[in-house]
Backbone as CSV, one residue per row, in Angstrom:
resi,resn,N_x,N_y,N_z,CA_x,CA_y,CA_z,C_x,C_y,C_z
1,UNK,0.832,-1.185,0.000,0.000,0.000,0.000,0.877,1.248,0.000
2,UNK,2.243,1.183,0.840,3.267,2.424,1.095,3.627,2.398,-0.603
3,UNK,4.200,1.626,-1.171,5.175,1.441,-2.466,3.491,1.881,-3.069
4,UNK,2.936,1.521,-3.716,1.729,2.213,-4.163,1.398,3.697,-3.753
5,UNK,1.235,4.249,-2.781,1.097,6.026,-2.228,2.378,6.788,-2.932
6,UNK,3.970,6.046,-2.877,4.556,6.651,-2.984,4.791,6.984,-4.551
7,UNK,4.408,5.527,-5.322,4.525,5.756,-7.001,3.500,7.118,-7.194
8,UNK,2.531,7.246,-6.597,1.334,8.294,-6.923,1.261,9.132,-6.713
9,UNK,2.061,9.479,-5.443,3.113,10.858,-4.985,4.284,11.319,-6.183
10,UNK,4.674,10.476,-6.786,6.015,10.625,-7.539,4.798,10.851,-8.409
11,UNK,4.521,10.368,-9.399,3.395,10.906,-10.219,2.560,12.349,-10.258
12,UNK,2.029,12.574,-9.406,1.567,13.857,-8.615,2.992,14.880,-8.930
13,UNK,4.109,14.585,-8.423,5.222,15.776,-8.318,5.285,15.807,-9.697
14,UNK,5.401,15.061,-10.572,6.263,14.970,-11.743,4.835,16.184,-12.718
15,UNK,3.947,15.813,-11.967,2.755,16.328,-12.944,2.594,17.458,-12.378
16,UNK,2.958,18.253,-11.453,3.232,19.450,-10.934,4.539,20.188,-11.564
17,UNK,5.796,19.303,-11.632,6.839,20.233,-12.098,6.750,20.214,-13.866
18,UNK,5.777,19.446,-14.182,5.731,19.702,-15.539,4.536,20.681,-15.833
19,UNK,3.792,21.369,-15.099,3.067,22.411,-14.814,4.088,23.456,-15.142
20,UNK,4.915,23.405,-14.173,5.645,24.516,-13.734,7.104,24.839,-15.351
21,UNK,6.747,24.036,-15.736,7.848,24.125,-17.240,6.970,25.121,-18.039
22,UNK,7.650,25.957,-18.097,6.832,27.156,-19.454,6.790,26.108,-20.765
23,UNK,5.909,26.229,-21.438,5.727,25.691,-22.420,5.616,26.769,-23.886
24,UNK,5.341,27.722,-23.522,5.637,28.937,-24.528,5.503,30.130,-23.354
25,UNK,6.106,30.914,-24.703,7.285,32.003,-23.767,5.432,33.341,-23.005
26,UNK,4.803,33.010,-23.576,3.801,33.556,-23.343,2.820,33.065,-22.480
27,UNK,3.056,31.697,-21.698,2.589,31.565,-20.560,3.218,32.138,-19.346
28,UNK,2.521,32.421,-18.486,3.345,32.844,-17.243,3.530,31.392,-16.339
29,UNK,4.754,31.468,-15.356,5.267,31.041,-14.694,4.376,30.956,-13.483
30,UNK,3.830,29.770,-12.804,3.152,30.199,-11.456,4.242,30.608,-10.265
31,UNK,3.588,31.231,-9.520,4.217,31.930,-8.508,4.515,30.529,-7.451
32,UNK,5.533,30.588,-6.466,5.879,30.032,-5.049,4.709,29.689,-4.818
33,UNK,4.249,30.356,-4.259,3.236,30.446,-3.125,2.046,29.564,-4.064
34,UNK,1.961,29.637,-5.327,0.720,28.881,-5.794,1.125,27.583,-6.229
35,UNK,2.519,27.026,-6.186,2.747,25.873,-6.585,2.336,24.286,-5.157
36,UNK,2.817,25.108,-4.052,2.417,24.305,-2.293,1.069,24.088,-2.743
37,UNK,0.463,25.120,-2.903,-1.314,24.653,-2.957,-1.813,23.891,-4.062
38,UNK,-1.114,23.717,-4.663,-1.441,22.537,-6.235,-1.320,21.390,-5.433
39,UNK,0.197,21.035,-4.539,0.330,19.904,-4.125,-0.239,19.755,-3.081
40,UNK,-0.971,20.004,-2.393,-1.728,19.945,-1.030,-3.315,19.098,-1.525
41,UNK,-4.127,19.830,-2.368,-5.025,19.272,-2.930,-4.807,17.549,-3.722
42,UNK,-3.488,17.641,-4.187,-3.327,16.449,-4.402,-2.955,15.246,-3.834
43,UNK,-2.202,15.681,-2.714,-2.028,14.969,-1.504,-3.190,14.396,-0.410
44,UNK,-4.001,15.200,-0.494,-5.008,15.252,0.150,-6.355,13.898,-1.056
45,UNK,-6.257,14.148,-2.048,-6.730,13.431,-2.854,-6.277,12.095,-2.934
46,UNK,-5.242,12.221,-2.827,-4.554,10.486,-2.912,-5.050,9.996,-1.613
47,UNK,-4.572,10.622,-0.330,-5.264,10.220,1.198,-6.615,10.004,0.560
48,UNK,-7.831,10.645,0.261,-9.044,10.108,-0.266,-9.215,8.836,-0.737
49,UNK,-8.664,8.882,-1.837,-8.709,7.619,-2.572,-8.228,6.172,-1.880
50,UNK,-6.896,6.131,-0.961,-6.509,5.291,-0.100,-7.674,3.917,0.824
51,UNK,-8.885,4.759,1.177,-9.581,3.855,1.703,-10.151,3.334,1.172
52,UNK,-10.443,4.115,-0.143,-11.517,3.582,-0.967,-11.152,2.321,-1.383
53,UNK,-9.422,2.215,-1.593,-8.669,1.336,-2.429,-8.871,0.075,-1.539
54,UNK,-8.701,0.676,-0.063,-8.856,-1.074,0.843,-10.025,-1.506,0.482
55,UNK,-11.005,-0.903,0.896,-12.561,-1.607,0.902,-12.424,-2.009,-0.603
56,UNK,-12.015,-1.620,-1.441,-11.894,-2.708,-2.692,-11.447,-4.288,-2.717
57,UNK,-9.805,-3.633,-1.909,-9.360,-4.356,-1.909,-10.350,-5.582,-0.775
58,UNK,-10.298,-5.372,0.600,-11.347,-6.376,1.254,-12.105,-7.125,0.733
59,UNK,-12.876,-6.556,-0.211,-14.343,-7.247,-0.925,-13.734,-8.390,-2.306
60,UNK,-12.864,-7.931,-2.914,-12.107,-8.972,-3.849,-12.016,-10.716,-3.219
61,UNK,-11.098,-10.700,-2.080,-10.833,-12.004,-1.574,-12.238,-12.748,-1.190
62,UNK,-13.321,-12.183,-0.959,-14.383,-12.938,-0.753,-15.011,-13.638,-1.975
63,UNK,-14.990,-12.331,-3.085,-15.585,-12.825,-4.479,-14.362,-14.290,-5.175
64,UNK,-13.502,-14.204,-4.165,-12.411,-15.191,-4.832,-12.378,-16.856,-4.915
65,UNK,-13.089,-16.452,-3.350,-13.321,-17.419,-2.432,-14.402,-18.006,-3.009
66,UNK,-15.239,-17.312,-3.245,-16.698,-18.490,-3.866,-15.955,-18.897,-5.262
67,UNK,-15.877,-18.519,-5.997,-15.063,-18.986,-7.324,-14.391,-20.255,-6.712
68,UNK,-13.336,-20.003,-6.146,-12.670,-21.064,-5.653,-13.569,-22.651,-5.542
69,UNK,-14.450,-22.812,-4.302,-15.295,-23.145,-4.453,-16.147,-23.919,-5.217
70,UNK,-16.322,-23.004,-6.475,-17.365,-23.484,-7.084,-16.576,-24.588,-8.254
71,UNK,-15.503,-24.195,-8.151,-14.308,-25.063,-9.393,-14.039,-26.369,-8.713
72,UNK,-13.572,-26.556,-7.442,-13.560,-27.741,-6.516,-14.912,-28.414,-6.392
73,UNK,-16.005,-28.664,-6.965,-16.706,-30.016,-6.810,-16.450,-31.047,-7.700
74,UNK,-16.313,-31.863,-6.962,-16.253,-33.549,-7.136,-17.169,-33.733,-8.382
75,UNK,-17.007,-34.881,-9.330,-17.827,-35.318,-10.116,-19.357,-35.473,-9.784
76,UNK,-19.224,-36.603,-8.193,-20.695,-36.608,-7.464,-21.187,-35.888,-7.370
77,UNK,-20.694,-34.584,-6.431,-21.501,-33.402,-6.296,-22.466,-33.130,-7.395
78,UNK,-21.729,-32.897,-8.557,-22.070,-31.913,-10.078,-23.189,-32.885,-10.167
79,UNK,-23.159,-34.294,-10.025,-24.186,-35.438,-10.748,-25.411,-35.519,-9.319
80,UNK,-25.190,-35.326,-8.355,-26.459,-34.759,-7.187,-27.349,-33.547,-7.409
81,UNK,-26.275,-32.745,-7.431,-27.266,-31.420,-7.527,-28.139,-31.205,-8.784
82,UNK,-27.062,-31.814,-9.988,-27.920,-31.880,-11.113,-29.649,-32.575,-10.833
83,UNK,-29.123,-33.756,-10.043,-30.433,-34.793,-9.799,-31.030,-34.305,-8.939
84,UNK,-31.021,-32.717,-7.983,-31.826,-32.141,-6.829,-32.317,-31.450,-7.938
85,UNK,-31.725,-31.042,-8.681,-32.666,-29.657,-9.452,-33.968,-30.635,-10.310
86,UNK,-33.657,-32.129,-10.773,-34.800,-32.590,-11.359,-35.599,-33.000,-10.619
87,UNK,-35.754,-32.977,-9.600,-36.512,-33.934,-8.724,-37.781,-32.934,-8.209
88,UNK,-38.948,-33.675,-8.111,-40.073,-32.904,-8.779,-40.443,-32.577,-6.556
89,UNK,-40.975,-31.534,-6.641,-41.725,-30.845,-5.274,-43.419,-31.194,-5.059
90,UNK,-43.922,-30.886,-6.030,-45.487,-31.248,-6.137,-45.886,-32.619,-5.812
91,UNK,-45.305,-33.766,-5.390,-46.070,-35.023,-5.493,-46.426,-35.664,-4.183
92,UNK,-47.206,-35.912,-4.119,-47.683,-35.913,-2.449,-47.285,-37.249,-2.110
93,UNK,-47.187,-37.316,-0.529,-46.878,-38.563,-0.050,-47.968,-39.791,-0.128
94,UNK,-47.599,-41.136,-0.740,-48.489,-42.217,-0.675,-47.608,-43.144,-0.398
95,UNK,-48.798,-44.530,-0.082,-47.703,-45.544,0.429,-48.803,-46.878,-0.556
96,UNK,-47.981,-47.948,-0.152,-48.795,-49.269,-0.824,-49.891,-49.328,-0.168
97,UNK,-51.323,-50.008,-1.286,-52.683,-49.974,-0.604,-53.289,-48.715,-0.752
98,UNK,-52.616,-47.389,-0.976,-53.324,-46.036,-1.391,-53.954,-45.864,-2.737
99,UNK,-55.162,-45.633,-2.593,-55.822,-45.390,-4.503,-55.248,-44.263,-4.769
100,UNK,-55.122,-44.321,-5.842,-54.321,-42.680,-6.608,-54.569,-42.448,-8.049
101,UNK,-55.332,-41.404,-8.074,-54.937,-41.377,-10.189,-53.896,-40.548,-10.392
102,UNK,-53.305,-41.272,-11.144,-52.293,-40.588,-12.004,-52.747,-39.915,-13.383
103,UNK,-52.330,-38.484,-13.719,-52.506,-37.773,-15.043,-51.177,-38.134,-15.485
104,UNK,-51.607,-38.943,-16.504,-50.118,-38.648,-17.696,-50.503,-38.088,-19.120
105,UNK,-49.180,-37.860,-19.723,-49.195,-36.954,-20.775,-49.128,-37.787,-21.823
106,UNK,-50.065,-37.909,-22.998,-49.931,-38.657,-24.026,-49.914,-38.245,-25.261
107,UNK,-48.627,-38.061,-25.995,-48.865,-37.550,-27.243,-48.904,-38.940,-28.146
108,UNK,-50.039,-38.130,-29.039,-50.491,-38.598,-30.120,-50.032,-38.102,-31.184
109,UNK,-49.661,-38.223,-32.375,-48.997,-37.364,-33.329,-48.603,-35.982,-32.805
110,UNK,-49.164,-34.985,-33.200,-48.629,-33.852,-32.807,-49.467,-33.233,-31.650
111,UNK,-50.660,-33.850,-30.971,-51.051,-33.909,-30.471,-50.864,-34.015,-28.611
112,UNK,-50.869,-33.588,-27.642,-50.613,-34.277,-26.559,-52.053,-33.907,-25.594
113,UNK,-52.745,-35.090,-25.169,-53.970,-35.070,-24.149,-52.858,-35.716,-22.807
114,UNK,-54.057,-35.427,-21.885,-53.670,-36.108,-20.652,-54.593,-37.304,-19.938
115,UNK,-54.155,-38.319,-19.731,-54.742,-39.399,-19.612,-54.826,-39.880,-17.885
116,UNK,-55.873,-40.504,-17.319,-56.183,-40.050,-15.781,-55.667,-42.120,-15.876
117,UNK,-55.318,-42.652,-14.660,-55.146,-43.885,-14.643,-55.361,-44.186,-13.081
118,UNK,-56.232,-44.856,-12.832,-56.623,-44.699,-11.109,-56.839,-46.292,-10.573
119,UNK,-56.168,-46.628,-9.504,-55.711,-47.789,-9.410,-55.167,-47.906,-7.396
120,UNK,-54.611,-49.189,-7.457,-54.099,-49.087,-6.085,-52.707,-49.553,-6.125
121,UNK,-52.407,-48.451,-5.422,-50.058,-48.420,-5.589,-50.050,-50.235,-4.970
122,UNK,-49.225,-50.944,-5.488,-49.049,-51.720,-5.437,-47.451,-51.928,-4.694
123,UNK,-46.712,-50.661,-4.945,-45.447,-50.898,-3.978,-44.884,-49.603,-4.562
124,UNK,-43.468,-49.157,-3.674,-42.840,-47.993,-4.191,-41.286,-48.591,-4.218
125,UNK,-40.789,-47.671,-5.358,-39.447,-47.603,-5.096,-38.763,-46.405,-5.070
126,UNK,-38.201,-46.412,-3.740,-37.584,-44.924,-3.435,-36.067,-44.628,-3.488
127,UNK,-36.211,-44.141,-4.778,-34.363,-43.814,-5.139,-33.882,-42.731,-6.019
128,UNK,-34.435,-41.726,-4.739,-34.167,-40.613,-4.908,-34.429,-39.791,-6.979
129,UNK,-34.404,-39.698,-7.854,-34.778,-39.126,-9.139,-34.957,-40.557,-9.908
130,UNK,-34.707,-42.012,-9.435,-34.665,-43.447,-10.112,-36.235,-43.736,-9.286
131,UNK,-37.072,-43.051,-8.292,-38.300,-43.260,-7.800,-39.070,-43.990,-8.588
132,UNK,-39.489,-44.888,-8.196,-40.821,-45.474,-9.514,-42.154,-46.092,-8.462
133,UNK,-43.174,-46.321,-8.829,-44.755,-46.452,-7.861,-45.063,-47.648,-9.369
134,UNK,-45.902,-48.708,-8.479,-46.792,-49.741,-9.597,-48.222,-49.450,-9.451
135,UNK,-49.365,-49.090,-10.126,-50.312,-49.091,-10.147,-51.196,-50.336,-10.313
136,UNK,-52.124,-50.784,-10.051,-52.824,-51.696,-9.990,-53.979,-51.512,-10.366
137,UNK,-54.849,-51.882,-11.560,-56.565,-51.743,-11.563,-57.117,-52.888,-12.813
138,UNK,-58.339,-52.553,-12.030,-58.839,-53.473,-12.819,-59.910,-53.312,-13.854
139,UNK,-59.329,-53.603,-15.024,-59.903,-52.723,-16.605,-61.041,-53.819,-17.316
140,UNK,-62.217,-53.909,-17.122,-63.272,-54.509,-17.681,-62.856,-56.404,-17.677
141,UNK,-62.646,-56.387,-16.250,-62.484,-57.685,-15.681,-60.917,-58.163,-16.092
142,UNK,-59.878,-57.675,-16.346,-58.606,-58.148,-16.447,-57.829,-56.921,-15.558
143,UNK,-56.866,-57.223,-15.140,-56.074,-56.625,-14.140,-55.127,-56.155,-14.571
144,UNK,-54.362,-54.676,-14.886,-53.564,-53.800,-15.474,-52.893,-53.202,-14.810
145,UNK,-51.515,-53.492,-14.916,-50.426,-52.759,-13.751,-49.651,-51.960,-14.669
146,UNK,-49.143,-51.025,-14.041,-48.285,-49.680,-14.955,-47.397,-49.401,-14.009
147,UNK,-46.254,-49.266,-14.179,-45.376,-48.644,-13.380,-44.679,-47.634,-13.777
148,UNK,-44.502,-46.194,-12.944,-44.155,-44.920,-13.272,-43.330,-44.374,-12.412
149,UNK,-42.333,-43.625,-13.599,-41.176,-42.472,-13.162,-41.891,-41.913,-12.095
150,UNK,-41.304,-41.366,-10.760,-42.144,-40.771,-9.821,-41.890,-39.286,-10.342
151,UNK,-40.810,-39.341,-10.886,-39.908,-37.773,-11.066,-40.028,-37.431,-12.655
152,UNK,-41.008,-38.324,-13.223,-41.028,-38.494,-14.811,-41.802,-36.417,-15.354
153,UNK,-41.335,-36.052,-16.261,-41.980,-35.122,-17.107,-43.394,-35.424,-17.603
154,UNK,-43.116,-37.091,-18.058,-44.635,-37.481,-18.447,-45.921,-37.290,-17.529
155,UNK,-45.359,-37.027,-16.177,-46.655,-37.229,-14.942,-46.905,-35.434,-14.893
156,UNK,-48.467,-35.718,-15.539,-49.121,-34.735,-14.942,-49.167,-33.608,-13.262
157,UNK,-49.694,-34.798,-12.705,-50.360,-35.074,-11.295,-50.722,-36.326,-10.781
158,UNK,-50.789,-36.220,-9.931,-50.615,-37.397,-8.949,-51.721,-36.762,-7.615
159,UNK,-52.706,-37.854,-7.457,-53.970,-37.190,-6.314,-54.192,-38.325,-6.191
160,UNK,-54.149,-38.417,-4.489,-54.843,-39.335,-3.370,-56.493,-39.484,-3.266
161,UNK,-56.510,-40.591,-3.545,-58.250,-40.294,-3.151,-58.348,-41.459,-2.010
162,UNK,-57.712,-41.840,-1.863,-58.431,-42.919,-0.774,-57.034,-43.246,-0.061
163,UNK,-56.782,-43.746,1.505,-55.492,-44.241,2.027,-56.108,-45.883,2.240
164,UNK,-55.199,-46.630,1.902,-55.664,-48.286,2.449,-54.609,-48.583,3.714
165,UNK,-55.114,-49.454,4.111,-54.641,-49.987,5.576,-54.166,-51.264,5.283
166,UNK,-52.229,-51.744,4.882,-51.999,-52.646,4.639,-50.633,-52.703,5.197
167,UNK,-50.331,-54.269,5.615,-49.123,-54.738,6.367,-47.810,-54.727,5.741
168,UNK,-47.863,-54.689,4.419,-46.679,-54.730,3.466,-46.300,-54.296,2.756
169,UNK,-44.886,-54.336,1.970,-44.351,-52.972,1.435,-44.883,-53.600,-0.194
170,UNK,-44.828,-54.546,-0.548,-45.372,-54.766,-1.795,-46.882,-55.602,-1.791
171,UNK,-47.387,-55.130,-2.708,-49.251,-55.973,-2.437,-49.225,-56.765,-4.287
172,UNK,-48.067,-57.541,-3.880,-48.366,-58.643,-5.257,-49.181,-59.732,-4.892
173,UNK,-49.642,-59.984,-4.094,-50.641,-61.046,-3.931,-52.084,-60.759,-4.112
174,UNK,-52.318,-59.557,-4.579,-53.406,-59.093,-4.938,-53.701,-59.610,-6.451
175,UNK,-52.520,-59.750,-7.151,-52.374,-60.634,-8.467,-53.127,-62.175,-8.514
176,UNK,-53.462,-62.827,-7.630,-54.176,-63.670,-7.429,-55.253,-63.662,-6.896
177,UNK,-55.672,-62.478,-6.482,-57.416,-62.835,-5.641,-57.751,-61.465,-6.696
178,UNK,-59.693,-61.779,-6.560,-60.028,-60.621,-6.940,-61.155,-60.852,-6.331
179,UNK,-62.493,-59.742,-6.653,-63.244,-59.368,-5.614,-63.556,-59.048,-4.617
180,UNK,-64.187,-59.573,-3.626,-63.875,-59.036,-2.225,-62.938,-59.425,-1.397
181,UNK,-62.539,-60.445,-2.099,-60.907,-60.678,-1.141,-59.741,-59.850,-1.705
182,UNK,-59.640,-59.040,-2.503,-58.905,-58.237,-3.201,-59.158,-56.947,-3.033
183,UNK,-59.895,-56.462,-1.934,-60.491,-55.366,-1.235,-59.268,-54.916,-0.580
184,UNK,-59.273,-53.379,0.106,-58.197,-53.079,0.942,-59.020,-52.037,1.772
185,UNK,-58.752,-52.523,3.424,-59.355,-51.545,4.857,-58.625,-50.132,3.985
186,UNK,-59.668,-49.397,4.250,-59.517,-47.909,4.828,-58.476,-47.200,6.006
187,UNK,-57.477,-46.723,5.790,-56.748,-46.332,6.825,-57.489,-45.110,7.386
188,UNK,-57.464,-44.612,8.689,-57.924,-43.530,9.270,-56.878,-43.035,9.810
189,UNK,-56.468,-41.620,9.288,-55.399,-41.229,9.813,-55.924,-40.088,10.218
């Protein structure tokens, strides 16, 4: 900071005594007394500028520091956060035994409708943006299972209509009964 004041001081003089060089014979010469007060204002100006220069300087090493930072993540990191930013907020909590329709998106030629599919989750798999849910229903007496991206683009929405009351994490044995033994209690929560 000293070796810096003093180059700007030397600068300052040099730009004062080259003031003071007649440059044609028809300028006047400044007087003594008005040359001190040239350098006072400038002295005084450099002191100005001085703090300004720290608080610059201060605020740099922080902006350095995040940079730093942001160049040091790991491969994982980059491949997590990527997979936090896809991972969907809107989808409500269900478990196996819960009825649910699902809206998915169906394009047809250039076309895209949304298609409702309402059924009972048959099991989940929870892995983190690899999430997938099996649906279960039963379509004009044959039994139709679908299984879906939880985190998919294709999913509309996802709405609870009913909670079931069941002991296990997968309900494949529902694949063999139907009717009223293929029923599921009502949870009351």
């Amino acid at each position: 900071m000293n070796e810096s004041t003093d180059k700007e001081n030397m600068t300052n003089d040099d730009e004062v005594a080259s003031s003071e060089e007649p440059m044609d014979s028809s300028v006047e010469e400044p007087s003594i007394d008005e040359a001190p007060a040239e350098e006072a204002p400038a002295e005084e100006a450099v002191a100005e500028e001085a703090p300004m220069e720290e608080a610059v300087a201060e605020e740099a090493p922080a902006e350095e520091v995040v940079n730093v930072s942001l160049v040091e993540k790991s491969p994982a990191e980059i491949v997590s956060d990527f997979e936090n930013k896809q991972i969907r907020t809107d989808i409500p909590s269900f478990r196996p035994g819960d009825t649910v329709v699902v809206s998915v998106k169906v394009k047809e030629g250039d076309r895209t409708r949304v298609q409702a599919f309402e059924g009972i989750v048959m099991g989940v798999k929870k892995g983190g943006l690899n999430s997938s849910f099996i649906v279960r229903k039963i379509s004009s007496g044959i039994g139709v299972e679908r299984t879906f991206q939880t985190h998919s683009p294709m999913i509309d929405s996802i709405k609870v209509k009913r909670k079931g009351d069941v002991r296990q994490a997968k309900l494949f044995y529902l694949r063999e009964r139907s009717g009223k033994s293929a029923r599921i209690k009502e949870r009351l929560d």
